[in-house]
Coordinates of C-alpha atoms in Angstrom, one line a residue:
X965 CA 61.6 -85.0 -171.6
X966 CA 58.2 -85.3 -172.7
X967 CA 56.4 -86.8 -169.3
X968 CA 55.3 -90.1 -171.5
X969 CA 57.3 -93.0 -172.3
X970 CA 54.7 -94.8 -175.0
X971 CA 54.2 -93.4 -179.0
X972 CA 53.1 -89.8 -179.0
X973 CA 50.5 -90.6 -182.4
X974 CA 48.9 -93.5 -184.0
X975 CA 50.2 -95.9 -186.5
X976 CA 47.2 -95.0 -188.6
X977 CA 47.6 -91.0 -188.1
X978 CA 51.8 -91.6 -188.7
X979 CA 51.4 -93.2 -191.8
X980 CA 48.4 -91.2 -193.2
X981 CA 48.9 -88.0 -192.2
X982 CA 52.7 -87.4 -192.1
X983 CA 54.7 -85.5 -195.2
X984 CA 58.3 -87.3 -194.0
X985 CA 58.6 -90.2 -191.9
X986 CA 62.2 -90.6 -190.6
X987 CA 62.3 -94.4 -189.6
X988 CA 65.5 -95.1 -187.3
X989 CA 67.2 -97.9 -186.0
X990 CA 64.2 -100.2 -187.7
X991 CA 63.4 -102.8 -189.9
X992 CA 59.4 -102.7 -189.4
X993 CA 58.5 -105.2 -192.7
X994 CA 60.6 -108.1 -190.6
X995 CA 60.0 -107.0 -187.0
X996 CA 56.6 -105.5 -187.3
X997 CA 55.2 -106.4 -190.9
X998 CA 52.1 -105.0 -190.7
X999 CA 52.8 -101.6 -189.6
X1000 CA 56.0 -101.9 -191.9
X1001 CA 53.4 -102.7 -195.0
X1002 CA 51.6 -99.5 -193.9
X1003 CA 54.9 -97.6 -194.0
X1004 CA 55.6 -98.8 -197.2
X1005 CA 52.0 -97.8 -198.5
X1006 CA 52.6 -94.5 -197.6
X1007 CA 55.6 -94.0 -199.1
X1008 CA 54.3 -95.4 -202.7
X1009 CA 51.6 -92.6 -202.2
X1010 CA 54.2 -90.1 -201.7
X1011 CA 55.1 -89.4 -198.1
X1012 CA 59.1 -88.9 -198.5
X1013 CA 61.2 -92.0 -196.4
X1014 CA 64.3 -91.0 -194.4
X1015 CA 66.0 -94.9 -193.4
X1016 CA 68.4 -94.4 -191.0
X1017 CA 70.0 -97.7 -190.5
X1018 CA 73.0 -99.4 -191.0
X1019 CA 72.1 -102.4 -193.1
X1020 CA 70.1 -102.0 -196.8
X1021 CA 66.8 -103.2 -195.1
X1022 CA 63.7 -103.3 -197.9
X1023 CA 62.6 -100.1 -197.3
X1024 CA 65.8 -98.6 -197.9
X1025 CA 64.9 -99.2 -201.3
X1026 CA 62.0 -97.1 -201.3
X1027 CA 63.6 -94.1 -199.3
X1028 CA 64.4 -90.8 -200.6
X1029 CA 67.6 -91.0 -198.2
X1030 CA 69.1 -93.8 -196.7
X1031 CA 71.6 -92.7 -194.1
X1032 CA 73.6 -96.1 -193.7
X1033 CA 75.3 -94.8 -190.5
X1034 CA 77.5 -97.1 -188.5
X1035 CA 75.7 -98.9 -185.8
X1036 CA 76.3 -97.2 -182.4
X1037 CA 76.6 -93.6 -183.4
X1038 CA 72.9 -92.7 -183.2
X1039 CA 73.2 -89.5 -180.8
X1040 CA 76.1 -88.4 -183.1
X1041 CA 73.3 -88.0 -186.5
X1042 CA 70.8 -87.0 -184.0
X1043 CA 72.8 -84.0 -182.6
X1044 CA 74.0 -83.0 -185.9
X1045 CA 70.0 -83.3 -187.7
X1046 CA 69.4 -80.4 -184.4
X1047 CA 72.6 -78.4 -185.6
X1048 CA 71.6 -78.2 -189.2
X1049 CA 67.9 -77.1 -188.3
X1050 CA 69.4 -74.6 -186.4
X1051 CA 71.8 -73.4 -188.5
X1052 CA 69.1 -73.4 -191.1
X1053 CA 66.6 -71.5 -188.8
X1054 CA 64.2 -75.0 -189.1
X1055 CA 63.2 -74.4 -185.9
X1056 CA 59.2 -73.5 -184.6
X1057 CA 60.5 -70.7 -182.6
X1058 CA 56.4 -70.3 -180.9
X1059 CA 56.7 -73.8 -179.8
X1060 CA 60.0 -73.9 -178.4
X1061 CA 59.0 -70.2 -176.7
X1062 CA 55.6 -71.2 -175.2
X1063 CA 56.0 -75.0 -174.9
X1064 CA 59.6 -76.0 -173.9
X1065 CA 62.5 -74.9 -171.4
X1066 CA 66.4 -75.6 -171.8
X1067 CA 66.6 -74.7 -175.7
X1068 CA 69.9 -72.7 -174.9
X1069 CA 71.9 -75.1 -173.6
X1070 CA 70.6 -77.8 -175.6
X1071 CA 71.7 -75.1 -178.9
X1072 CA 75.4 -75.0 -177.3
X1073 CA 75.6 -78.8 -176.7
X1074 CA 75.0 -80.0 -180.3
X1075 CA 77.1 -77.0 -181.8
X1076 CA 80.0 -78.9 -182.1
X1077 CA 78.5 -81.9 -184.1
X1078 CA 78.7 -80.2 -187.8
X1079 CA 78.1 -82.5 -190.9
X1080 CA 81.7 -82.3 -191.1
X1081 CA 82.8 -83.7 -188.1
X1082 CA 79.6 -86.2 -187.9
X1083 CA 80.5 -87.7 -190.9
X1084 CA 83.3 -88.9 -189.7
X1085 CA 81.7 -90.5 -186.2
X1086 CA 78.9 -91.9 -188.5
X1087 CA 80.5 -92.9 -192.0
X1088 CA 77.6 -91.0 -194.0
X1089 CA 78.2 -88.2 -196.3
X1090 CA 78.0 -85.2 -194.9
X1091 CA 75.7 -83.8 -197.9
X1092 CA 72.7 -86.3 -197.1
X1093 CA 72.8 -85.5 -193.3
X1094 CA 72.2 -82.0 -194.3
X1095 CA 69.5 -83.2 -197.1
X1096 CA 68.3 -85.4 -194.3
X1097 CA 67.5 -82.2 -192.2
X1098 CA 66.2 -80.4 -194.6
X1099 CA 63.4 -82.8 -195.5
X1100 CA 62.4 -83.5 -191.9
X1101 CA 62.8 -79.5 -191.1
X1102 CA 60.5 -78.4 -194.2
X1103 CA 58.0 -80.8 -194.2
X1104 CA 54.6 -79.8 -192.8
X1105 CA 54.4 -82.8 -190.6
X1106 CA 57.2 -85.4 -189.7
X1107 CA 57.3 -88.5 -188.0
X1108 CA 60.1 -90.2 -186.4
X1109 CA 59.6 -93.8 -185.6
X1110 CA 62.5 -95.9 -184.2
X1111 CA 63.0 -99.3 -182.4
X1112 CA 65.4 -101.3 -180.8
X1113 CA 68.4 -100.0 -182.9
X1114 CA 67.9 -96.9 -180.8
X1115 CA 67.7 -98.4 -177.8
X1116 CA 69.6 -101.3 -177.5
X1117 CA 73.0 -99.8 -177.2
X1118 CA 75.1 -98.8 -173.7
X1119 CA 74.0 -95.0 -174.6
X1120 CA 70.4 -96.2 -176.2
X1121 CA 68.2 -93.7 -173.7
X1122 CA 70.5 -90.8 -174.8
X1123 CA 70.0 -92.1 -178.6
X1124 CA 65.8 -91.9 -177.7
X1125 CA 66.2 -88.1 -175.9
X1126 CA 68.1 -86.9 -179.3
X1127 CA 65.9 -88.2 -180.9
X1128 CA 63.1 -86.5 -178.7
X1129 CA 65.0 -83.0 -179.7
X1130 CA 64.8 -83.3 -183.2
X1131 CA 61.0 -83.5 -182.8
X1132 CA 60.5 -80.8 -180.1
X1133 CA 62.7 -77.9 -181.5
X1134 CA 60.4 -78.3 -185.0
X1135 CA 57.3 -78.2 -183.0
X1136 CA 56.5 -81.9 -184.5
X1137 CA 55.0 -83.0 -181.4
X1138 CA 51.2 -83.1 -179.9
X1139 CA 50.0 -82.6 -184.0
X1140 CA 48.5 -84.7 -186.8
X1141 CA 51.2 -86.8 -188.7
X1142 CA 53.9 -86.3 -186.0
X1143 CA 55.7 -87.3 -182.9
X1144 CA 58.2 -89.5 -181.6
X1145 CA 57.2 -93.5 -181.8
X1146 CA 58.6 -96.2 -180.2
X1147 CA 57.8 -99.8 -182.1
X1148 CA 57.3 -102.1 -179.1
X1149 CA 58.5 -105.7 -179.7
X1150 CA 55.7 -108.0 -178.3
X1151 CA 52.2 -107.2 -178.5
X1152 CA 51.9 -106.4 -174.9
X1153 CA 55.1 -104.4 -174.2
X1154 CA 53.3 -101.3 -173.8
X1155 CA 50.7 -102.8 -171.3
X1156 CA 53.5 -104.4 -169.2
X1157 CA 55.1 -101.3 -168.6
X1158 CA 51.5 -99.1 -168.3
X1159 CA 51.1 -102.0 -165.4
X1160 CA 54.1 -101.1 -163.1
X1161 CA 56.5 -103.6 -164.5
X1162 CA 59.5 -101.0 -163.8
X1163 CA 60.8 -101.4 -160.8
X1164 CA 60.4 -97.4 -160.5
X1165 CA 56.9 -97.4 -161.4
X1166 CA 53.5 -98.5 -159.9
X1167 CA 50.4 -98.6 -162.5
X1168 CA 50.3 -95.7 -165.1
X1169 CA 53.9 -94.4 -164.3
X1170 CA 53.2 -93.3 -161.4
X1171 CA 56.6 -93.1 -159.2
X1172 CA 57.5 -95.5 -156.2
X1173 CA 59.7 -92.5 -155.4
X1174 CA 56.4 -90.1 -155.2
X1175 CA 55.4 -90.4 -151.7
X1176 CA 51.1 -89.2 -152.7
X1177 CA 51.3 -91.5 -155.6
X1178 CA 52.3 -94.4 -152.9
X1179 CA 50.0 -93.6 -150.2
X1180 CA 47.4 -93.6 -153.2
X1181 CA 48.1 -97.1 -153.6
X1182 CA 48.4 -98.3 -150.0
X1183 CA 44.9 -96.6 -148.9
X1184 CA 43.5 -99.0 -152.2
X1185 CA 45.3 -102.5 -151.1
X1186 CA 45.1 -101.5 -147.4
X1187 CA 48.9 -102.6 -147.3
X1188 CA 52.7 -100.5 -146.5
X1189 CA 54.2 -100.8 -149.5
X1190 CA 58.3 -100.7 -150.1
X1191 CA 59.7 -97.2 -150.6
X1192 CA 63.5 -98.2 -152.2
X1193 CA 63.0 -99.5 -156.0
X1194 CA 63.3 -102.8 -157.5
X1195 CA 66.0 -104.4 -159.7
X1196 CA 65.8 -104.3 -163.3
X1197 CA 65.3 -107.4 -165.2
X1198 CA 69.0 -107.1 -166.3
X1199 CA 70.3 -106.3 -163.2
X1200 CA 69.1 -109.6 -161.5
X1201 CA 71.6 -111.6 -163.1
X1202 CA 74.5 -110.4 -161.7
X1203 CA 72.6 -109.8 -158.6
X1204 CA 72.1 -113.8 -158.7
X1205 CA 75.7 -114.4 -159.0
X1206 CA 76.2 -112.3 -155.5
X1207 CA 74.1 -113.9 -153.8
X1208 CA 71.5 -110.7 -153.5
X1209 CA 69.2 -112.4 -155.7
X1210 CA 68.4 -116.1 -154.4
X1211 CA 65.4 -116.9 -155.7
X1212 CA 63.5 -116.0 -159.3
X1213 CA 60.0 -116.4 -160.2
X1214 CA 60.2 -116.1 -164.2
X1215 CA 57.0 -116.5 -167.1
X1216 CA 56.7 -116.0 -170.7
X1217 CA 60.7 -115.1 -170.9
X1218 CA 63.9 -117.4 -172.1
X1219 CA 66.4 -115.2 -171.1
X1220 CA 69.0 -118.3 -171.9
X1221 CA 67.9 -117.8 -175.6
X1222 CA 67.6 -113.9 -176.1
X1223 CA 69.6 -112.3 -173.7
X1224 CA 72.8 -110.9 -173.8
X1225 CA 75.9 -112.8 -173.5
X1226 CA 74.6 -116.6 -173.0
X1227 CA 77.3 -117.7 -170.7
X1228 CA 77.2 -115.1 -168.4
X1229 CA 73.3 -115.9 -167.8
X1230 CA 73.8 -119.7 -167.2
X1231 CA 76.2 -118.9 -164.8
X1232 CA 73.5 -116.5 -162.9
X1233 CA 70.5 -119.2 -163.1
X1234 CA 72.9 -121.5 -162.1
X1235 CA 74.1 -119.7 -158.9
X1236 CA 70.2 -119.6 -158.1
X1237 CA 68.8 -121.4 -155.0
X1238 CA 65.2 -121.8 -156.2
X1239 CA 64.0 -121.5 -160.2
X1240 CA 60.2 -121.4 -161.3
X1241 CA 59.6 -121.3 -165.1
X1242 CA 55.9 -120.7 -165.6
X1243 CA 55.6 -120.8 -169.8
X1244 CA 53.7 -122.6 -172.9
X1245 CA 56.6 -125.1 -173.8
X1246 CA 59.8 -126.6 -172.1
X1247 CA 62.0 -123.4 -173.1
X1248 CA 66.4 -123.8 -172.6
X1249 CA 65.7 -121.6 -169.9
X1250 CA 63.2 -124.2 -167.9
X1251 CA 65.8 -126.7 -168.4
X1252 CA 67.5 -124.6 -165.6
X1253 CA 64.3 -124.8 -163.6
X1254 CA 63.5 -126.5 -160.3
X1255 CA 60.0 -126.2 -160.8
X1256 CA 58.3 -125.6 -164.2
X1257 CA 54.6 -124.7 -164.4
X1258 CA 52.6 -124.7 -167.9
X1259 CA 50.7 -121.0 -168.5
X1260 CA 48.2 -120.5 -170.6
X1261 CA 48.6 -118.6 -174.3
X1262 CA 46.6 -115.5 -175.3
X1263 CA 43.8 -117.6 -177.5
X1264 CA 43.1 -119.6 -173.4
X1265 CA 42.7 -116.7 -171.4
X1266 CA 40.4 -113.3 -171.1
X1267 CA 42.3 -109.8 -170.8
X1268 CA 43.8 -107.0 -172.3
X1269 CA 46.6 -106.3 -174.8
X1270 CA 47.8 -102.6 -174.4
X1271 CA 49.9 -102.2 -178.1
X1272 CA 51.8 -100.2 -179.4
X1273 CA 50.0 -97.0 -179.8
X1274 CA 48.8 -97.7 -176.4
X1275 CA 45.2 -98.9 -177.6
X1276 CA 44.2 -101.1 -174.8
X1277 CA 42.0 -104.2 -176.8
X1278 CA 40.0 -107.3 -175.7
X1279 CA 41.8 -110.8 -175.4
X1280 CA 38.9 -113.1 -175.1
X1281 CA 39.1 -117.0 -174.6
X1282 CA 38.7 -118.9 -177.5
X1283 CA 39.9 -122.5 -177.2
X1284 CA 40.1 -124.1 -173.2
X1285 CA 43.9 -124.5 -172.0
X1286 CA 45.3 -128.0 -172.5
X1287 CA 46.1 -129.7 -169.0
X1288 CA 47.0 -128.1 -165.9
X1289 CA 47.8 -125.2 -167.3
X1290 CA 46.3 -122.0 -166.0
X1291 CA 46.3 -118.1 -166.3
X1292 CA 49.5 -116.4 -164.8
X1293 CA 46.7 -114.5 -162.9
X1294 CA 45.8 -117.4 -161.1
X1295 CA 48.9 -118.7 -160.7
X1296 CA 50.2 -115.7 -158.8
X1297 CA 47.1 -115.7 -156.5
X1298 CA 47.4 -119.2 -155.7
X1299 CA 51.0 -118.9 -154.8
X1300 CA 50.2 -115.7 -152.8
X1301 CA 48.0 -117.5 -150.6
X1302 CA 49.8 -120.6 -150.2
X1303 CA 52.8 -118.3 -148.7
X1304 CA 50.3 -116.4 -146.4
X1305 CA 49.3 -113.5 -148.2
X1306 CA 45.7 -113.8 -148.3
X1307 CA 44.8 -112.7 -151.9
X1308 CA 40.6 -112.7 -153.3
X1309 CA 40.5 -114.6 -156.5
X1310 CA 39.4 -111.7 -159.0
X1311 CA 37.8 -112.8 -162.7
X1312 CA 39.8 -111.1 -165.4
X1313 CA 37.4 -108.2 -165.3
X1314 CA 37.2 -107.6 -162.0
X1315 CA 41.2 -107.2 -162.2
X1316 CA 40.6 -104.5 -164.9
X1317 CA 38.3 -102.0 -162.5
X1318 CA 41.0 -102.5 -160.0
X1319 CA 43.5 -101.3 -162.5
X1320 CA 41.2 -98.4 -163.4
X1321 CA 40.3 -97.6 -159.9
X1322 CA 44.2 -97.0 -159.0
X1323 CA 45.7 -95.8 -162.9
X1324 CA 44.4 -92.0 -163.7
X1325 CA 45.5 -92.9 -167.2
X1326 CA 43.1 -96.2 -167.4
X1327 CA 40.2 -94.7 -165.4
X1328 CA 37.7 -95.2 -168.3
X1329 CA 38.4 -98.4 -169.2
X1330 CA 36.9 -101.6 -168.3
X1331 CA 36.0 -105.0 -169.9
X1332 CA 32.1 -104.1 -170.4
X1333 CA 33.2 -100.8 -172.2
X1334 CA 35.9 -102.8 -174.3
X1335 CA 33.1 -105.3 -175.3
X1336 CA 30.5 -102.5 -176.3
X1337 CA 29.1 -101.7 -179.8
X1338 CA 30.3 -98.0 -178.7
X1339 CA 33.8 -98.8 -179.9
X1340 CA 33.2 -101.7 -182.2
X1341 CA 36.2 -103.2 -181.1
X1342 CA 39.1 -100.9 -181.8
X1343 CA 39.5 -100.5 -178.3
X1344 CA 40.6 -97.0 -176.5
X1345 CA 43.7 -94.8 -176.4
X1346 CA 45.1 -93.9 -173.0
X1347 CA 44.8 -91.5 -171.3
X1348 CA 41.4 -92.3 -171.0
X1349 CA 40.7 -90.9 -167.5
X1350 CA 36.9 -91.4 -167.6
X1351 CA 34.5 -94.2 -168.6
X1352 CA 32.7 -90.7 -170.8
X1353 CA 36.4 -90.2 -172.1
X1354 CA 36.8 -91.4 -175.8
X1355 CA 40.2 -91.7 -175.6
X1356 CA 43.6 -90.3 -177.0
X1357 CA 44.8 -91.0 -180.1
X1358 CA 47.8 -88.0 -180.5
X1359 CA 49.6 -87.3 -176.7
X1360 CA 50.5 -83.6 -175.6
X1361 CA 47.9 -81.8 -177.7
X1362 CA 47.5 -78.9 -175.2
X1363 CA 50.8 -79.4 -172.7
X1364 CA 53.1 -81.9 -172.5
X1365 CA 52.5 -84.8 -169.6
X1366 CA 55.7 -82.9 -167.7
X1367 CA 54.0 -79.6 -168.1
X1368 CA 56.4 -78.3 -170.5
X1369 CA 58.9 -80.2 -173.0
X1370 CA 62.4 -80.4 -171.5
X1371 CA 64.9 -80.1 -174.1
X1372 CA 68.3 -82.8 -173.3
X1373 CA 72.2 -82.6 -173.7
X1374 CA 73.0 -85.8 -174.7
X1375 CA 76.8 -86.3 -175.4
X1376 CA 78.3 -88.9 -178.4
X1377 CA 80.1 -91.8 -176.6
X1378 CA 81.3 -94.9 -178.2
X1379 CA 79.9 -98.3 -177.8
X1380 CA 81.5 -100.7 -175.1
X1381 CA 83.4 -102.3 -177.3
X1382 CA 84.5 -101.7 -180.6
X1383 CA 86.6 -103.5 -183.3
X1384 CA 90.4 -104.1 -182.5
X1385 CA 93.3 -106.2 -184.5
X1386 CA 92.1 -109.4 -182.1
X1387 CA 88.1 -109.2 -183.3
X1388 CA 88.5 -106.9 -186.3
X1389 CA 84.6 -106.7 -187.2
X1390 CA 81.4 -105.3 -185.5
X1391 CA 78.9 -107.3 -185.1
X1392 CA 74.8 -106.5 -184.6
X1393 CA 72.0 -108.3 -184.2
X1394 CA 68.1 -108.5 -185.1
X1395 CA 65.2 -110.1 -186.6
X1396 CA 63.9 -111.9 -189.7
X1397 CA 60.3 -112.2 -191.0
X1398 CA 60.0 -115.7 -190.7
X1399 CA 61.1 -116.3 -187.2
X1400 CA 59.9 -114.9 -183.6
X1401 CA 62.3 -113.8 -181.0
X1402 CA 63.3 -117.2 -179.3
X1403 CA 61.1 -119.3 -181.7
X1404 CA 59.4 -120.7 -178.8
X1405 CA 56.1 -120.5 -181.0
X1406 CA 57.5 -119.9 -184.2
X1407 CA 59.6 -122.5 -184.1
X1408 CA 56.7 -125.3 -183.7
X1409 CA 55.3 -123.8 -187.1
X1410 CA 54.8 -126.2 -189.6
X1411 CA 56.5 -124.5 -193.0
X1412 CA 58.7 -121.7 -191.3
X1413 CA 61.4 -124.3 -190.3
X1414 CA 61.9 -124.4 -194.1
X1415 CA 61.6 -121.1 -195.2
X1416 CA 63.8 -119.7 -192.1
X1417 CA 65.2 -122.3 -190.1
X1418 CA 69.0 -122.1 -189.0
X1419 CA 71.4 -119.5 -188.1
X1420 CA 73.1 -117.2 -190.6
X1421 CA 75.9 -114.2 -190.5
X1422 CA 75.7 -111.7 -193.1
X1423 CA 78.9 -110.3 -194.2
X1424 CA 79.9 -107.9 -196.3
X1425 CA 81.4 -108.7 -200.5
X1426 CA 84.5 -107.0 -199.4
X1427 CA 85.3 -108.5 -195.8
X1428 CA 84.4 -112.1 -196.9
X1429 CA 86.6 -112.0 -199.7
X1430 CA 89.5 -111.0 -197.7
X1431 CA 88.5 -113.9 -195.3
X1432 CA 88.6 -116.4 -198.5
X1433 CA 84.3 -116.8 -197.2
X1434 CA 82.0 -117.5 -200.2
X1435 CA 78.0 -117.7 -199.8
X1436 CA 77.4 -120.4 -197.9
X1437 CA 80.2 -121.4 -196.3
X1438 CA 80.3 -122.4 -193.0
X1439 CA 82.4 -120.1 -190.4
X1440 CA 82.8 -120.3 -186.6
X1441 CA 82.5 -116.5 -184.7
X1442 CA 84.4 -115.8 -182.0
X1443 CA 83.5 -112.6 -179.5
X1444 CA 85.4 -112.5 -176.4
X1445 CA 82.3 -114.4 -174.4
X1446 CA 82.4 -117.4 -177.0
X1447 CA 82.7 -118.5 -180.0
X1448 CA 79.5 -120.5 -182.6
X1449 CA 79.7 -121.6 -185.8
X1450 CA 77.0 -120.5 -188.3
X1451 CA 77.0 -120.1 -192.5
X1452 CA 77.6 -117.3 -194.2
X1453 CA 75.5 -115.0 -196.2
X1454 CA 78.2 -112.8 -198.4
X1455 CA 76.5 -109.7 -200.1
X1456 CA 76.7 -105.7 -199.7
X1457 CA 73.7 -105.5 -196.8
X1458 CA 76.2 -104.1 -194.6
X1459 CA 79.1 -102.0 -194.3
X1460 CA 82.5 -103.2 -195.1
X1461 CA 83.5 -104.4 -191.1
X1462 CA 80.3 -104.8 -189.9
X1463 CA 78.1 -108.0 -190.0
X1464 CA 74.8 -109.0 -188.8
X1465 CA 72.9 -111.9 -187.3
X1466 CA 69.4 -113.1 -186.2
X1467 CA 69.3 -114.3 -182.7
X1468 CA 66.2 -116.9 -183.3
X1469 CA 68.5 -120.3 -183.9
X1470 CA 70.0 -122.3 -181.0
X1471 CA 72.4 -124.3 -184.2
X1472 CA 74.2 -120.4 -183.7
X1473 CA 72.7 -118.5 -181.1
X1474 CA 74.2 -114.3 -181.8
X1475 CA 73.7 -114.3 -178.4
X1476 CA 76.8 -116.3 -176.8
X1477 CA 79.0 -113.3 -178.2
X1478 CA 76.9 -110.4 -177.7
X1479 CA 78.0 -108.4 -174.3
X1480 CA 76.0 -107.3 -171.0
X1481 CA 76.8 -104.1 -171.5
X1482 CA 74.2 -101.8 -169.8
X1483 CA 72.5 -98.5 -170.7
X1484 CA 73.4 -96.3 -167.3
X1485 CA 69.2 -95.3 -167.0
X1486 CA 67.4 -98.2 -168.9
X1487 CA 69.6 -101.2 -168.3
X1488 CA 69.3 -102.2 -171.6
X1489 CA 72.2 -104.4 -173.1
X1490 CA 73.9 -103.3 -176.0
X1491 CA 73.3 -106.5 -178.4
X1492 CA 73.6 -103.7 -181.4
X1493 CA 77.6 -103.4 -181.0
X1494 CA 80.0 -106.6 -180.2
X1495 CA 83.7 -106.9 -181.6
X1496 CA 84.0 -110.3 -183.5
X1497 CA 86.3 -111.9 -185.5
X1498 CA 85.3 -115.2 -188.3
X1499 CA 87.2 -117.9 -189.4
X1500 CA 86.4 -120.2 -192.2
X1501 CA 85.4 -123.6 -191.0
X1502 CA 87.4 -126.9 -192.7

């Protein structure tokens, strides 16, 4: 829609400069506490809070509207926020003129979601979605910021391009205290992708399917490269189980913790010929491994972090690696070379002028400028196209990267699966505070263990009561992949038939009932919507 896949505005600029931040599908004071404390400073100073999330996260407590929608319904309220600015002529119609195509059609496509029908997809009064569109449509500058409870449903890229319409047809785009911002989940999301990690995409986004962007890269590395894309990273497992995938060559990941539907990936990594692990510790995934190699962690090694607001900073080596262990960087070269593919053994900043050389959007950036008293150490903002260029902190200023904004139709479909008489509740999963995606560092934290340091299931007063459950009990969850048994946390955080986990703990991994159910563009699974059903245990 837009041309860019990475936050249009900077955390600092969202949470300073905007009148109404609408935060969906994110719990930012657990996932991303810092930026979630800088959400919550702003709205104690006054910027009005729009949470739009099914569970009574913290800041849900400071919003001027919680819209506690049920999980999986996100293009549903997104559709019917664009029907009630319309309706309510909320719309910059000299932005949508001059800077967007496909208005019309988008206009006829959300027509049928009124608050009256959409409160009945979504299970929110139909008076705060309105109030919710108001806010957002009058305010001088608003801010959406979402996460992974956008995207990581079967529909989650259609739940991102609704969200992109709200923005666009409001003209809350390319300006101060706007935009659309994604919440990457690691600190170097943002750079992996900026680096080609797609299997569409080559450095900067630019398309294995664009035939000058390839030759580009094949006059640089004096190479033919492949024209046909790559698999994505979910796609490899059922690819494994074919046979079509043989071999895998996996760092810094422990898909056997945080992936979706735990059986089904043991089964893939099992069906494998050849496994190399290349992490920090002896993950459950490496126990799969034929050959485990120790890498080196961020504190051992000299690069770059890209983050979220695509602010490419300095990683520099503090403390030597422990060991054999040695920078992925270093292990790929090696490995390279011992297969026949003669590779040059590049310092860390040497690899950065390659990037730059080859990624328009990267062009001004290099190690030396990183390290000058020029930027003091906050790093630049891509695009930075030229080492004179001071960077970008607020995308499509002028133009979008497209050219002009494309407006989308995205259509309401129900998750995969929903609840039925068998598994009666709907189950979604997330983060806590204390603990960090598969606890692989966490987890070896002196302290945290205590505060955070087994698996739980929150269920709602009215369901667990029905169930005979009281706080604390413990309970065994069944999905149609498995079944774990966990202890129960009974209070009114979520709906009546819904329930939510963490996915940290191996004593109750989420993630043996949680299905591989794919988003048709991203991949992504849908670990936000499962049908469960739980049992008392003894």
């Amino acid at each position: 829609m837009l041309g860019s896949g990475a936050m249009t505005n900077s955390i600092e600029d969202v949470t300073r400069e905007a009148d109404v931040i609408m935060l969906v599908g994110s719990n930012p004071e657990e996932a991303h506490p810092v930026i979630g404390m800088q959400i919550r400073a702003a709205a104690e100073r006054g910027c009005r809070l729009i949470v739009v999330d099914p569970r009574d996260i913290g800041l849900a407590k400071r919003a001027d509207i919680h819209l506690k929608l049920r999980p999986g319904t996100n293009v549903a309220f997104a559709n019917c926020m664009v029907n009630v600015l319309l309706r309510e002529g909320l719309v910059d119609e000299e932005f949508v003129r001059e800077r967007t195509e496909g208005v019309e059609i988008m206009s006829a496509t959300v027509r049928d979601y009124t608050p009256e029908r959409v409160e009945d997809i979504c299970g929110v009064d139909q008076r705060d979605l309105v109030a919710a569109a108001k806010m957002y449509g009058t305010a001088k500058a608003a801010a959406i910021v979402y996460c992974l409870g956008v995207t990581e449903h079967s529909t989650g890229t259609d739940g991102v391009m609704a969200l992109s319409n709200i923005a666009m047809i409001t003209g809350n785009l390319g300006r101060r205290g706007g935009g659309v911002n994604p919440l990457r989940g690691q600190n170097n999301v943002q750079g992996a992708c900026d680096m080609g990690a797609g299997p569409d995409d080559l450095t900067g986004y630019q398309k294995v399917a664009d035939p000058e962007a390839l030759r580009r890269f094949e006059r640089a590395w004096g190479v033919e490269l492949p024209r046909e894309r790559g698999l994505k990273a979910t796609e490899c497992f059922p690819a494994m189980l074919s046979g079509k995938v043989r071999g895998l060559f996996l760092f810094g990941e422990d898909p056997v913790r945080t992936d979706a539907d735990t059986g089904h990936v043991i089964r893939a990594l099992e069906a494998l010929e050849f496994l190399v692990v290349d992490d920090l510790f002896l993950t459950e995934t490496a126990a799969y491994a034929d050959v485990v190699l120790p890498g080196c962690a961020y504190a051992e090694k000299e690069g770059t972090f890209t983050n979220t607001e695509r602010r490419v900073q300095r990683v520099r080596k503090a403390v030597d690696a422990p060991g054999g262990a040695r920078p992925d960087t270093e292990i790929f070269t090696e490995v390279m070379n011992r297969m026949g593919y003669e590779q040059p053994r590049l310092a860390p900043a040497e690899i950065m002028e390659e990037i730059a050389a080859v990624t328009p959007t990267y062009g001004g950036v290099s190690h030396a400028r990183l390290d000058s008293r020029e930027l003091g150490g906050r790093g630049l903002q891509w695009p930075c196209p030229n080492a004179s260029h001071p960077g970008t902190p607020i995308l499509h200023a002028r133009e979008f990267s497209r050219g002009v904004g494309a407006f989308s139709t995205p259509s309401y479909r129900p998750s995969a699966e929903l609840p039925d008489e068998d598994y009666p509740l709907m189950l979604t999963t997330g983060r806590i505070l204390y603990q960090y995606n598969a606890c692989a560092m966490t987890g070896r934290t002196e302290g945290l263990g205590e505060i955070a340091g087994g698996s739980f299931i929150e269920l709602n007063d009215r369901d667990a009561k029905a169930l005979g459950v009281a706080d604390g009990d413990r309970v065994r969850v069944w999905s149609r992949r498995g079944s774990i048994e966990t202890r129960a946390r009974v209070s009114g955080k979520t709906n009546p038939g819904q329930t939510w986990m963490p996915f940290h703990f191996q004593d109750g991994n989420s993630n043996w009932l949680t299905i591989a159910a794919l988003d048709r563009t991203s991949k992504t699974p849908e670990f936000k919507v499962c049908a469960v059903r739980v049992e008392k245990v003894g």
